[in-house]
């Protein structure tokens, strides 16, 4: 437990020293979303129809870009290999890194999302659904993404390889979440969607930390 | 404490070592020698559990993990010397007192750099932050891969003294260096390559 | 049983056993495929609705079925590799991925070709199609990860982790995609209602399915054999075997 | 001139050794595009309307992710600093790197685009316009992106910072190119758009290599 | 060839050197000394044109760029030793014969590793690939920042010989090292720090 908290506080400290790591994915999120009115059409009817999909795809992509940073700098300066010598279980270190990743990426995205929803003319009930869906599903993204990040750390392949590994895994989250937002926009009841997203989160929590710590160990030993 | 039996490692079709067996007890120091590319780093990484593509057996009888210093500096550029050292030691030792951290930094001649972020340090200073762990650790086995690289002459002397103390106090030392080594304790030597 | 398992797991004995098996599976595959193809493409009755274009079924359906089970087989090999550290299993994963990817690709392409006459378009975002596409991406991920890692030992383990995470996700993906399709159905096409097929149609289909499996195993074994030769090229027995050819 | 060719051939050799660097952006492109039907709607009517925007945004993003790789590995292993000691002008080295980036990213994207257009139900005249727009505008992306890549190399910020720097520059390209594809889909004449895209390319060719070589020098001296 | 006047460099409020002036002609060697963090690397990077935040003047009278070897290995992991060396030298020299490249690799004891990619080399071997340029270059000024780190004893001896030849043939040498240096030619020394 102490290992977990220690890791989280260290990672947050690094992020505080270098706030760009937190701000950049957010800015990226905003920019990608604002490309769509430019590339497709500025009219409200069109935009509200595509809004859930666009916002969610943008959220996926900005998470994706940040996965790379999850382990890379620790790998490069050798701190990752030091972590395997910790007195606490290694999986707690990994969980700490996943939690701090979510605090730095998923959480701000969720908090920012209503604003972007408004930019795309999403009505208020839709905004609530949007934020809830992000709060509930971005932890799953961080968990699944950590596996990809762990597998590719040290491969100098940029974010693209991680993207290929984890995007297929994100498909269910995307489908459920956008359906939830659409239901919300139409004023429907989306408790069922939330339960399903919760179930996905539970599955990911069960599997990912184990898989990631195995993955990181493998990446270190080569 | 350490028992190695029939260790064989082959990388890229090149046999680095074959059927290597040795054992090392408390208060013993082993220096791994050999020219560049003979497999010294690979051997130490195997012993540290960081490389697994080998055959043979490695047995440690240890309560805690060994302390490993590798080619990489092992410090985060964005954190200060104190923060780095605190985190690195806390990870392994559980908890470290701030005073102890300051004292360790002073030992490696980084007084005045406690709150400088490691990214704005010179090569040698960054390495020193990592090596300051030698003054904090309770690990009984040390695995040091070229700890002296980038360190200046007086720094090397201080490190040698610390290693000496460690071995005399019953610690185990595994060391690679291409430089001259002046330890008072007995140092066994293992030569790799032809 | 265990004895046998371990014996087969040694690359050398696998190489020898598979060497004896290979001609048989090869011949069986060719026989089944030729019979099925001739029967299905030339003699089976045309579909009462779609006419002759439905004959692509004999290529498409087996490919789609095999595409799914090949991932499961690969996952089986991954479990074996993670649990017993059997080198052969790693080789099996490595060799299954490209075949599985090609079969999945074949299922997609034949499906698309079939879609043109029946649906009037090459591609529809239908549940089955989409999950097949996602599966192709999973195969590609496996291949991409393998090719990105230089060290064979760690590549094997990394790929197994990925394959296993993927296999947990396959039912989730399938489920969610099915559910998604029913949510906002866009077109009236559906493949789920299977026309009750006469014997003269499903028999050649069954033969084709079996033929695809036999073909898959044959190619898989051939790839495994050549990979064994590459990996064990330093050992005496490989050098003797090569010299003996 | 020799410096230019030498650099291109070296970079292509590295890419050939590691084809994943070329294939991965393509796969990413395909995956991102296939997220949209999942997130928005699978129906042909909706998709053909958003197709030009979606394909172009995906192309922008996969270029973006690959900019990072343009100089990073050369920076990390120290070859970039060696390049400044070359006997030929440094700007030729930079141009070589830009050209090889385009060959490895923009060109394959353009060649692959008709397939993806088909998946989003774009009719044949639109497909031609799509491919032409990519062929004409991706060099501009490589040129502009190189400036961002040069400025951020050595900052360990992942792709996000580059994205933020160059995305605003990409806006004109995006608007022109999607307008061109839309005109194409409707069967109109898009020579005017092509001229404009050509003009952007000419401007970028004039400015970018200079700016990039200055940027790289700055990044090195810190 | 090199004229330095009133060079002052301040990093992070720390004065590294102030009003440093010296000049160095053909056939002269200068060793920059000082403990860790005194500014040796910074000085050499300034002279190489890689760091620009200084005051004072640096004048080179040279036809071509100097040859610079820094802390980083300077080789691409994905390319083989031959490819790396060919590219590195061709960049500076225009064109190099394949035979010369092979010969240079043999000089740094990498015979048999010509076609091994540098990613699967040991630390010292990677450094040797970079240092093989010393056997190919026509540059008359060499700037070497800790060239001996990670190099084994016999490798250092060979490099020292090469440097000696270079200086005796009228070259200019700027060198940092924390290790002992045995050059037959005269070596001036510049001490940084207190
Ligand atoms: C790219 C397009 C297509 C893809 C990716 C695709 C994929 C699949 C998959 C995954 C299966 C499941 C095999 C199994 O679970 O047993 C399947 C079966 C089948 N497909 Fe397709 N398909 C495509 C197009 C078509 C078209 C256009 C038709 C005909 C109208 C069609 C007719 C069938 C039939 C009849 C089956 C067998 C049904 C069964 O055994 O349950 N498919 N296809
Ligand atoms: N990237 C940087 N940013 C800010 N300050 C730096 C940076 N690198 C070094 N410094 C400062 O400059 C001083 C000199 O660093 P330099 O690398 O020149 O030392 P050095 O003499 O080469 O040391 P070493 O023997 O350890 O290599 C250091 O004490 C440090 O305070
Ligand atoms: N990442 C790698 N991948 C494949 N082979 C490698 C890798 N690293 C090293 N090798 C091989 O293993 C051999 C031993 O490398 P190792 O790093 O153990 O040498 P070393 O004795 O530590 O050398 P040095 O004194 O240069 O540090 C090398 O000759 C090289 O052929
Ligand atoms: Mg070593
Ligand atoms: Mg230095």
mmCIF file of N, CA, C and O in Angstrom, chain D residues 82-137:
data_model
loop_
_atom_site.group_PDB
_atom_site.id
_atom_site.type_symbol
_atom_site.label_atom_id
_atom_site.label_comp_id
_atom_site.label_asym_id
_atom_site.label_seq_id
_atom_site.Cartn_x
_atom_site.Cartn_y
_atom_site.Cartn_z
ATOM 1 N N UNK D 82 26.086 14.922 -34.742
ATOM 2 C CA UNK D 82 27.143 14.689 -35.730
ATOM 3 C C UNK D 82 26.787 15.315 -37.077
ATOM 4 O O UNK D 82 27.666 15.748 -37.822
ATOM 5 N N UNK D 83 25.496 15.327 -37.412
ATOM 6 C CA UNK D 83 25.119 15.844 -38.731
ATOM 7 C C UNK D 83 25.477 17.308 -38.886
ATOM 8 O O UNK D 83 25.700 17.779 -39.995
ATOM 9 N N UNK D 84 25.518 18.043 -37.775
ATOM 10 C CA UNK D 84 25.854 19.455 -37.912
ATOM 11 C C UNK D 84 27.313 19.656 -38.279
ATOM 12 O O UNK D 84 27.711 20.743 -38.636
ATOM 13 N N UNK D 85 28.115 18.605 -38.172
ATOM 14 C CA UNK D 85 29.520 18.744 -38.549
ATOM 15 C C UNK D 85 29.765 18.329 -39.994
ATOM 16 O O UNK D 85 30.895 18.141 -40.398
ATOM 17 N N UNK D 86 28.691 18.132 -40.758
ATOM 18 C CA UNK D 86 28.853 17.632 -42.110
ATOM 19 C C UNK D 86 29.566 18.608 -43.029
ATOM 20 O O UNK D 86 29.544 19.814 -42.802
ATOM 21 N N UNK D 87 30.184 18.071 -44.104
ATOM 22 C CA UNK D 87 30.867 18.963 -45.030
ATOM 23 C C UNK D 87 29.845 19.660 -45.941
ATOM 24 O O UNK D 87 30.056 20.772 -46.370
ATOM 25 N N UNK D 88 28.746 18.980 -46.246
ATOM 26 C CA UNK D 88 27.699 19.619 -47.047
ATOM 27 C C UNK D 88 26.858 20.535 -46.170
ATOM 28 O O UNK D 88 26.936 20.464 -44.951
ATOM 29 N N UNK D 89 26.031 21.396 -46.803
ATOM 30 C CA UNK D 89 25.184 22.278 -45.990
ATOM 31 C C UNK D 89 24.176 21.471 -45.167
ATOM 32 O O UNK D 89 23.603 20.489 -45.664
ATOM 33 N N UNK D 90 23.968 21.913 -43.942
ATOM 34 C CA UNK D 90 23.092 21.193 -43.027
ATOM 35 C C UNK D 90 21.667 21.139 -43.560
ATOM 36 O O UNK D 90 20.937 20.166 -43.361
ATOM 37 N N UNK D 91 21.291 22.191 -44.291
ATOM 38 C CA UNK D 91 19.906 22.247 -44.769
ATOM 39 C C UNK D 91 19.601 21.104 -45.720
ATOM 40 O O UNK D 91 18.468 20.613 -45.788
ATOM 41 N N UNK D 92 20.616 20.635 -46.422
ATOM 42 C CA UNK D 92 20.384 19.505 -47.324
ATOM 43 C C UNK D 92 20.104 18.242 -46.542
ATOM 44 O O UNK D 92 19.278 17.414 -46.938
ATOM 45 N N UNK D 93 20.802 18.069 -45.420
ATOM 46 C CA UNK D 93 20.516 16.926 -44.557
ATOM 47 C C UNK D 93 19.056 16.978 -44.128
ATOM 48 O O UNK D 93 18.320 15.981 -44.195
ATOM 49 N N UNK D 94 18.644 18.165 -43.711
ATOM 50 C CA UNK D 94 17.269 18.327 -43.247
ATOM 51 C C UNK D 94 16.279 18.027 -44.372
ATOM 52 O O UNK D 94 15.300 17.302 -44.190
ATOM 53 N N UNK D 95 16.576 18.551 -45.570
ATOM 54 C CA UNK D 95 15.662 18.271 -46.669
ATOM 55 C C UNK D 95 15.618 16.788 -46.959
ATOM 56 O O UNK D 95 14.557 16.227 -47.257
ATOM 57 N N UNK D 96 16.749 16.147 -46.866
ATOM 58 C CA UNK D 96 16.770 14.703 -47.066
ATOM 59 C C UNK D 96 15.855 14.013 -46.076
ATOM 60 O O UNK D 96 15.090 13.115 -46.427
ATOM 61 N N UNK D 97 15.920 14.447 -44.835
ATOM 62 C CA UNK D 97 15.078 13.803 -43.828
ATOM 63 C C UNK D 97 13.603 14.069 -44.088
ATOM 64 O O UNK D 97 12.761 13.191 -43.879
ATOM 65 N N UNK D 98 13.293 15.271 -44.584
ATOM 66 C CA UNK D 98 11.885 15.568 -44.877
ATOM 67 C C UNK D 98 11.381 14.701 -46.028
ATOM 68 O O UNK D 98 10.305 14.101 -45.955
ATOM 69 N N UNK D 99 12.195 14.634 -47.082
ATOM 70 C CA UNK D 99 11.773 13.830 -48.230
ATOM 71 C C UNK D 99 11.572 12.379 -47.814
ATOM 72 O O UNK D 99 10.564 11.749 -48.147
ATOM 73 N N UNK D 100 12.499 11.845 -47.025
ATOM 74 C CA UNK D 100 12.319 10.442 -46.698
ATOM 75 C C UNK D 100 11.130 10.252 -45.763
ATOM 76 O O UNK D 100 10.446 9.238 -45.843
ATOM 77 N N UNK D 101 10.858 11.247 -44.936
ATOM 78 C CA UNK D 101 9.650 11.147 -44.118
ATOM 79 C C UNK D 101 8.413 11.064 -44.993
ATOM 80 O O UNK D 101 7.522 10.249 -44.753
ATOM 81 N N UNK D 102 8.377 11.884 -46.023
ATOM 82 C CA UNK D 102 7.200 11.841 -46.892
ATOM 83 C C UNK D 102 7.084 10.498 -47.604
ATOM 84 O O UNK D 102 6.012 9.897 -47.665
ATOM 85 N N UNK D 103 8.216 10.024 -48.115
ATOM 86 C CA UNK D 103 8.170 8.732 -48.815
ATOM 87 C C UNK D 103 7.650 7.647 -47.882
ATOM 88 O O UNK D 103 6.935 6.744 -48.285
ATOM 89 N N UNK D 104 7.990 7.762 -46.606
ATOM 90 C CA UNK D 104 7.611 6.695 -45.693
ATOM 91 C C UNK D 104 6.223 6.893 -45.087
ATOM 92 O O UNK D 104 5.665 5.951 -44.550
ATOM 93 N N UNK D 105 5.679 8.106 -45.138
ATOM 94 C CA UNK D 105 4.387 8.326 -44.484
ATOM 95 C C UNK D 105 3.317 8.824 -45.450
ATOM 96 O O UNK D 105 2.314 8.152 -45.674
ATOM 97 N N UNK D 106 3.546 9.998 -46.024
ATOM 98 C CA UNK D 106 2.509 10.611 -46.841
ATOM 99 C C UNK D 106 2.169 9.774 -48.058
ATOM 100 O O UNK D 106 0.984 9.522 -48.351
ATOM 101 N N UNK D 107 3.182 9.321 -48.744
ATOM 102 C CA UNK D 107 2.948 8.570 -49.975
ATOM 103 C C UNK D 107 2.109 7.316 -49.711
ATOM 104 O O UNK D 107 1.077 7.116 -50.356
ATOM 105 N N UNK D 108 2.509 6.461 -48.757
ATOM 106 C CA UNK D 108 1.663 5.287 -48.505
ATOM 107 C C UNK D 108 0.241 5.640 -48.078
ATOM 108 O O UNK D 108 -0.706 4.968 -48.502
ATOM 109 N N UNK D 109 0.089 6.694 -47.297
ATOM 110 C CA UNK D 109 -1.261 7.096 -46.902
ATOM 111 C C UNK D 109 -2.095 7.407 -48.133
ATOM 112 O O UNK D 109 -3.242 6.972 -48.260
ATOM 113 N N UNK D 110 -1.514 8.179 -49.042
ATOM 114 C CA UNK D 110 -2.239 8.562 -50.242
ATOM 115 C C UNK D 110 -2.619 7.322 -51.044
ATOM 116 O O UNK D 110 -3.749 7.190 -51.517
ATOM 117 N N UNK D 111 -1.685 6.402 -51.162
ATOM 118 C CA UNK D 111 -1.965 5.213 -51.965
ATOM 119 C C UNK D 111 -3.044 4.344 -51.337
ATOM 120 O O UNK D 111 -3.813 3.680 -52.022
ATOM 121 N N UNK D 112 -3.098 4.345 -50.014
ATOM 122 C CA UNK D 112 -4.071 3.495 -49.331
ATOM 123 C C UNK D 112 -5.460 4.126 -49.273
ATOM 124 O O UNK D 112 -6.466 3.425 -49.085
ATOM 125 N N UNK D 113 -5.505 5.452 -49.445
ATOM 126 C CA UNK D 113 -6.752 6.151 -49.143
ATOM 127 C C UNK D 113 -7.983 5.685 -49.930
ATOM 128 O O UNK D 113 -9.075 5.645 -49.364
ATOM 129 N N UNK D 114 -7.864 5.313 -51.216
ATOM 130 C CA UNK D 114 -9.096 4.926 -51.926
ATOM 131 C C UNK D 114 -9.808 3.761 -51.226
ATOM 132 O O UNK D 114 -11.035 3.755 -51.129
ATOM 133 N N UNK D 115 -9.031 2.820 -50.698
ATOM 134 C CA UNK D 115 -9.624 1.677 -50.015
ATOM 135 C C UNK D 115 -10.479 2.147 -48.847
ATOM 136 O O UNK D 115 -11.616 1.697 -48.652
ATOM 137 N N UNK D 116 -9.927 3.061 -48.078
ATOM 138 C CA UNK D 116 -10.658 3.532 -46.906
ATOM 139 C C UNK D 116 -11.854 4.357 -47.317
ATOM 140 O O UNK D 116 -12.905 4.312 -46.682
ATOM 141 N N UNK D 117 -11.683 5.112 -48.401
ATOM 142 C CA UNK D 117 -12.811 5.859 -48.937
ATOM 143 C C UNK D 117 -13.945 4.907 -49.256
ATOM 144 O O UNK D 117 -15.110 5.157 -48.927
ATOM 145 N N UNK D 118 -13.598 3.782 -49.862
ATOM 146 C CA UNK D 118 -14.623 2.805 -50.198
ATOM 147 C C UNK D 118 -15.331 2.307 -48.949
ATOM 148 O O UNK D 118 -16.540 2.104 -48.945
ATOM 149 N N UNK D 119 -14.551 2.091 -47.885
ATOM 150 C CA UNK D 119 -15.167 1.593 -46.659
ATOM 151 C C UNK D 119 -16.160 2.600 -46.093
ATOM 152 O O UNK D 119 -17.091 2.225 -45.393
ATOM 153 N N UNK D 120 -15.933 3.880 -46.386
ATOM 154 C CA UNK D 120 -16.887 4.887 -45.912
ATOM 155 C C UNK D 120 -17.855 5.297 -47.023
ATOM 156 O O UNK D 120 -18.442 6.373 -46.980
ATOM 157 N N UNK D 121 -17.961 4.464 -48.056
ATOM 158 C CA UNK D 121 -18.967 4.641 -49.108
ATOM 159 C C UNK D 121 -18.757 5.890 -49.970
ATOM 160 O O UNK D 121 -19.730 6.472 -50.461
ATOM 161 N N UNK D 122 -17.507 6.304 -50.153
ATOM 162 C CA UNK D 122 -17.246 7.428 -51.061
ATOM 163 C C UNK D 122 -17.354 6.923 -52.501
ATOM 164 O O UNK D 122 -16.780 5.887 -52.824
ATOM 165 N N UNK D 123 -18.085 7.624 -53.385
ATOM 166 C CA UNK D 123 -18.209 7.179 -54.780
ATOM 167 C C UNK D 123 -16.914 7.420 -55.561
ATOM 168 O O UNK D 123 -16.100 8.254 -55.159
ATOM 169 N N UNK D 124 -16.724 6.707 -56.679
ATOM 170 C CA UNK D 124 -15.453 6.751 -57.419
ATOM 171 C C UNK D 124 -14.889 8.136 -57.703
ATOM 172 O O UNK D 124 -13.690 8.342 -57.476
ATOM 173 N N UNK D 125 -15.668 9.134 -58.202
ATOM 174 C CA UNK D 125 -15.014 10.429 -58.469
ATOM 175 C C UNK D 125 -14.436 11.038 -57.191
ATOM 176 O O UNK D 125 -13.360 11.659 -57.203
ATOM 177 N N UNK D 126 -15.103 10.789 -56.066
ATOM 178 C CA UNK D 126 -14.583 11.262 -54.793
ATOM 179 C C UNK D 126 -13.269 10.579 -54.444
ATOM 180 O O UNK D 126 -12.372 11.197 -53.878
ATOM 181 N N UNK D 127 -13.159 9.302 -54.805
ATOM 182 C CA UNK D 127 -11.931 8.580 -54.484
ATOM 183 C C UNK D 127 -10.728 9.195 -55.178
ATOM 184 O O UNK D 127 -9.653 9.352 -54.588
ATOM 185 N N UNK D 128 -10.909 9.549 -56.455
ATOM 186 C CA UNK D 128 -9.803 10.184 -57.180
ATOM 187 C C UNK D 128 -9.409 11.486 -56.486
ATOM 188 O O UNK D 128 -8.221 11.750 -56.263
ATOM 189 N N UNK D 129 -10.420 12.289 -56.167
ATOM 190 C CA UNK D 129 -10.131 13.567 -55.519
ATOM 191 C C UNK D 129 -9.400 13.349 -54.205
ATOM 192 O O UNK D 129 -8.442 14.053 -53.875
ATOM 193 N N UNK D 130 -9.835 12.333 -53.470
ATOM 194 C CA UNK D 130 -9.222 12.035 -52.183
ATOM 195 C C UNK D 130 -7.732 11.739 -52.347
ATOM 196 O O UNK D 130 -6.866 12.313 -51.679
ATOM 197 N N UNK D 131 -7.442 10.848 -53.304
ATOM 198 C CA UNK D 131 -6.057 10.448 -53.468
ATOM 199 C C UNK D 131 -5.216 11.624 -53.959
ATOM 200 O O UNK D 131 -4.103 11.849 -53.482
ATOM 201 N N UNK D 132 -5.770 12.386 -54.921
ATOM 202 C CA UNK D 132 -5.019 13.536 -55.417
ATOM 203 C C UNK D 132 -4.757 14.524 -54.283
ATOM 204 O O UNK D 132 -3.650 15.052 -54.152
ATOM 205 N N UNK D 133 -5.781 14.768 -53.468
ATOM 206 C CA UNK D 133 -5.588 15.754 -52.406
ATOM 207 C C UNK D 133 -4.496 15.281 -51.454
ATOM 208 O O UNK D 133 -3.655 16.068 -51.012
ATOM 209 N N UNK D 134 -4.472 13.983 -51.160
ATOM 210 C CA UNK D 134 -3.429 13.496 -50.252
ATOM 211 C C UNK D 134 -2.050 13.585 -50.892
ATOM 212 O O UNK D 134 -1.074 13.964 -50.239
ATOM 213 N N UNK D 135 -1.991 13.230 -52.186
ATOM 214 C CA UNK D 135 -0.681 13.280 -52.846
ATOM 215 C C UNK D 135 -0.130 14.703 -52.842
ATOM 216 O O UNK D 135 1.063 14.930 -52.682
ATOM 217 N N UNK D 136 -1.020 15.642 -53.023
ATOM 218 C CA UNK D 136 -0.580 17.024 -53.182
ATOM 219 C C UNK D 136 -0.304 17.673 -51.824
ATOM 220 O O UNK D 136 0.544 18.555 -51.712
ATOM 221 N N UNK D 137 -1.018 17.249 -50.789
ATOM 222 C CA UNK D 137 -0.934 17.997 -49.538
ATOM 223 C C UNK D 137 -0.074 17.313 -48.480
ATOM 224 O O UNK D 137 0.420 17.988 -47.575
#
